[in-house]
Amino acid sequence: MRASSSTAFAWPNPLNSLHDLSASSPHPLWKWLRRGLTVAGFCVAIATLLWLMRGNPWDVDLVYSLGTGMTTWAMIEGGISLMTHGSDKQWPAGWRGPALLLVSIALGYVVGTTLGDAYRGGVSSWADWRGSPRAFASYIAISLAASIVVTYYFFSKGKAQAQATRLAAAERDAAEAKLAMLQSQIEPHMLFNTLANLRVLIAMDPPRAQAMLDQLIAFLRATLEASRGGSHSLNAEFARIGDYLALMQIRMGARLEARLDLPAELAQMAVPPLLLQPLVENAIKHGLEPKVDGGRIDVSARREAGALVLTVRDTGVGLEAPPADGARFGLHQVRERLATLHGDAARLSLDPAADADGGCVAIIHLPITEAR
Amino acid sequence: MTAPLALIAEDEPLLAQHLRGELARLWPELRFTETAGDGHSALRRALAQRPDILLLDIRMPGMSGLEVAQALAEDWPDGVNFPLLVFVTAYDQYALQAFERSAIDYVLKPVQAERLAQTCERLRSALRQRAAAPNPDDALQAAVQQLRGLVDAPRPAAPALQVLQASAGDVIHLVPVTEVLYFEAADKYVRVITAEREHLIRTSLRELQPQLDAHRFWQIHRGTIVRCDAIATATRDESGRYTLSLRGHPDRLPVSRLYAHLFRAM
């Protein structure tokens, strides 16, 4: 016997587009060439400026300028890549940056002058300057100013780029967190089993099928809301948990008994959407589903010394077995959400239930805030 | 040929009812046993009523559908036709890959009538073949081969266990795994047998197994894992089953059909 059909289910991944952004950045050699050409452009501009100001031959000034500029640039470029090798920094840390700048400029200045002198046919600028300190000072000032302008140009450009990269990474992290939450809340197994039940009910009991579909819609809507952040009232939270439990009850039949207890005075408290859902899902998946006779789940809220206390308790197989990876992920996710929203002021605990019914109990403590 | 008997094992009542309804519509002669709502009762009922066809949900309380099939292959009596297996699952890509590899039939939930009709056709022709050339032992061997494929399916490895901690009253005994002769499942516990004594640890064999070195510790039955260098002999009886004797310990361990292939003279 061989089954002919198989199916694969994959979540669409909105992160692909973000990854593509970083993948499309140009080759390092091309970036390097582009910077070199930019420096050469600056050198031509400086030579032209000097030519306009002093009236010396343009080609001579160009040789001086290019010699100095390109040497300085090559030194800085090489120095940076040596000093920041293997890190994501754009610029060497501490005193090494300015030191690199000074050494590069000095060397560029010596090479540029030597090249320019050779081009002019063996004159010695060094000898000229010994005679005229003023000409020497103006030459130094021009070289220094040009180097600083060019370095600053590249530095700020690099910084802007690094910032953009960081921003993209932060956006990706946020998107990944949302996706993880969506995936954990709409677990494929839950979704397909619910749809399978729905399909059966449509033929057998249309009004009940409609009620089930409404519950599924309300739950899916809340899941999307939850992935966008924000908050809703405890009343809405209990209604969505009720929808989820009703869906599970259709699947599990008499094996699942559910009780929700929300005191009226707490109904308008604000909570992050579907905060309790991973706890309820764990209670069912790891507590009640594996238990042959099933059991009960109690979800309740109470106020206790300035804190809102939310409890999810099941009478399932308990905590004897180490929690499965999925369960750990659910707990981790709830803790992350609590930490992001309330820091140390909120906490989650999971313990074996103390009474004879067994199972386990998850408790969330939240600082009290009213719904917006 | 008498009308074939089918057993449905499915914990979700609506889905079980629907599957039965669809099968009855596609295959009017098919008879049904009472539906089993969990793994244990599926195993019990299958052994007692010996259905021709067994439809197994994968995720069930008690035992999974895969575990039921494996246990059934271990405990099935000789000379009786092994049920034709069909797995039913909502979503489990790893299991599906394993089924494809072992050529075991499966249907996806929600069960589509067309797909189920194909399965019925395959089941009918398999039953016709069985009726034409009855050979229960070959059928069982074929099923065992397929299920071995599922047993051997790669599973996530856990960090290797070095020392077991078994509590007895106020004392915790530390037992190096290298001293263990064999492990035996006992309800929610595992019995740990060493040359000197026996300990109980609170875990299931299923959870323990991935933490053991598979080259050193061999599963020989769904309830037994033995350290291979503690085995002295494997003796085959007239029905082809092996029994192991151990070095320095009087216990005899039966090897189930699913693992008989481990013992073969070099």
mmCIF file of C-alpha atoms in Angstrom, chain B residues 99-187:
data_model
loop_
_atom_site.group_PDB
_atom_site.id
_atom_site.type_symbol
_atom_site.label_atom_id
_atom_site.label_comp_id
_atom_site.label_asym_id
_atom_site.label_seq_id
_atom_site.Cartn_x
_atom_site.Cartn_y
_atom_site.Cartn_z
ATOM 1 C CA PHE B 99 4.821 6.612 6.426
ATOM 2 C CA GLU B 100 5.973 7.480 2.933
ATOM 3 C CA ARG B 101 9.293 5.757 3.605
ATOM 4 C CA SER B 102 7.688 2.629 5.033
ATOM 5 C CA ALA B 103 4.877 2.585 2.450
ATOM 6 C CA ILE B 104 2.224 2.661 5.171
ATOM 7 C CA ASP B 105 -1.160 4.041 4.227
ATOM 8 C CA TYR B 106 -2.400 7.219 5.862
ATOM 9 C CA VAL B 107 -5.204 9.730 5.451
ATOM 10 C CA LEU B 108 -5.189 13.363 6.467
ATOM 11 C CA LYS B 109 -7.853 15.016 8.589
ATOM 12 C CA PRO B 110 -10.266 16.478 7.583
ATOM 13 C CA VAL B 111 -10.839 13.185 5.793
ATOM 14 C CA GLN B 112 -11.837 13.761 2.177
ATOM 15 C CA ALA B 113 -14.257 11.271 0.646
ATOM 16 C CA GLU B 114 -12.199 10.843 -2.555
ATOM 17 C CA ARG B 115 -9.016 10.138 -0.670
ATOM 18 C CA LEU B 116 -10.820 7.742 1.654
ATOM 19 C CA ALA B 117 -12.292 5.937 -1.389
ATOM 20 C CA GLN B 118 -8.740 5.305 -2.655
ATOM 21 C CA THR B 119 -7.781 3.896 0.709
ATOM 22 C CA CYS B 120 -10.861 1.652 0.713
ATOM 23 C CA GLU B 121 -9.944 0.391 -2.748
ATOM 24 C CA ARG B 122 -6.419 -0.466 -1.598
ATOM 25 C CA LEU B 123 -7.764 -2.175 1.518
ATOM 26 C CA ARG B 124 -10.241 -4.205 -0.529
ATOM 27 C CA SER B 125 -7.594 -5.443 -2.905
ATOM 28 C CA ALA B 126 -5.251 -6.291 -0.012
ATOM 29 C CA LEU B 127 -8.037 -8.271 1.635
ATOM 30 C CA ARG B 128 -8.782 -10.094 -1.653
ATOM 31 C CA GLN B 129 -5.116 -11.052 -1.914
ATOM 32 C CA ARG B 130 -5.149 -12.358 1.618
ATOM 33 C CA ALA B 131 -8.254 -14.414 0.920
ATOM 34 C CA ALA B 132 -6.733 -15.880 -2.275
ATOM 35 C CA ALA B 133 -3.433 -16.887 -0.684
ATOM 36 C CA PRO B 134 -3.811 -16.998 3.072
ATOM 37 C CA ASN B 135 -0.418 -16.684 4.737
ATOM 38 C CA PRO B 136 -0.820 -14.879 8.056
ATOM 39 C CA ASP B 137 2.837 -15.155 9.035
ATOM 40 C CA ASP B 138 4.075 -13.445 5.876
ATOM 41 C CA ALA B 139 1.499 -10.687 6.381
ATOM 42 C CA LEU B 140 2.724 -10.209 9.930
ATOM 43 C CA GLN B 141 6.354 -10.158 8.794
ATOM 44 C CA ALA B 142 5.518 -7.522 6.185
ATOM 45 C CA ALA B 143 3.807 -5.370 8.819
ATOM 46 C CA VAL B 144 6.759 -5.830 11.189
ATOM 47 C CA GLN B 145 9.125 -4.681 8.428
ATOM 48 C CA GLN B 146 7.060 -1.551 7.858
ATOM 49 C CA LEU B 147 6.810 -0.746 11.545
ATOM 50 C CA ARG B 148 10.541 -1.199 12.032
ATOM 51 C CA GLY B 149 10.889 1.684 9.607
ATOM 52 C CA LEU B 150 8.860 3.814 12.013
ATOM 53 C CA VAL B 151 10.797 2.613 15.075
ATOM 54 C CA ASP B 152 14.103 3.423 13.397
ATOM 55 C CA ALA B 153 12.928 6.854 12.270
ATOM 56 C CA PRO B 154 15.475 9.434 13.415
ATOM 57 C CA ARG B 155 14.406 11.164 16.586
ATOM 58 C CA PRO B 156 15.857 14.214 18.283
ATOM 59 C CA ALA B 157 18.824 13.177 20.408
ATOM 60 C CA ALA B 158 18.999 14.413 23.980
ATOM 61 C CA PRO B 159 22.222 15.062 25.906
ATOM 62 C CA ALA B 160 23.728 11.718 26.937
ATOM 63 C CA LEU B 161 22.951 10.593 30.445
ATOM 64 C CA GLN B 162 25.968 9.622 32.590
ATOM 65 C CA VAL B 163 24.522 8.928 36.022
ATOM 66 C CA LEU B 164 20.981 8.035 37.054
ATOM 67 C CA GLN B 165 19.597 9.365 40.314
ATOM 68 C CA ALA B 166 17.158 6.963 41.914
ATOM 69 C CA SER B 167 15.567 7.815 45.229
ATOM 70 C CA ALA B 168 14.677 5.221 47.854
ATOM 71 C CA GLY B 169 13.160 6.846 50.930
ATOM 72 C CA ASP B 170 15.527 9.605 52.049
ATOM 73 C CA VAL B 171 18.483 8.269 50.083
ATOM 74 C CA ILE B 172 19.321 9.073 46.481
ATOM 75 C CA HIS B 173 21.356 6.375 44.767
ATOM 76 C CA LEU B 174 23.669 7.504 42.008
ATOM 77 C CA VAL B 175 23.903 4.791 39.388
ATOM 78 C CA PRO B 176 26.365 5.155 36.470
ATOM 79 C CA VAL B 177 24.573 4.114 33.273
ATOM 80 C CA THR B 178 27.552 1.867 32.472
ATOM 81 C CA GLU B 179 26.568 -0.324 35.438
ATOM 82 C CA VAL B 180 22.984 -0.784 34.279
ATOM 83 C CA LEU B 181 22.208 -4.237 32.865
ATOM 84 C CA TYR B 182 18.794 -3.331 31.576
ATOM 85 C CA PHE B 183 15.874 -0.927 31.909
ATOM 86 C CA GLU B 184 12.302 -2.114 32.151
ATOM 87 C CA ALA B 185 9.147 0.001 31.860
ATOM 88 C CA ALA B 186 6.799 -0.285 34.856
ATOM 89 C CA ASP B 187 3.740 1.927 34.447
#
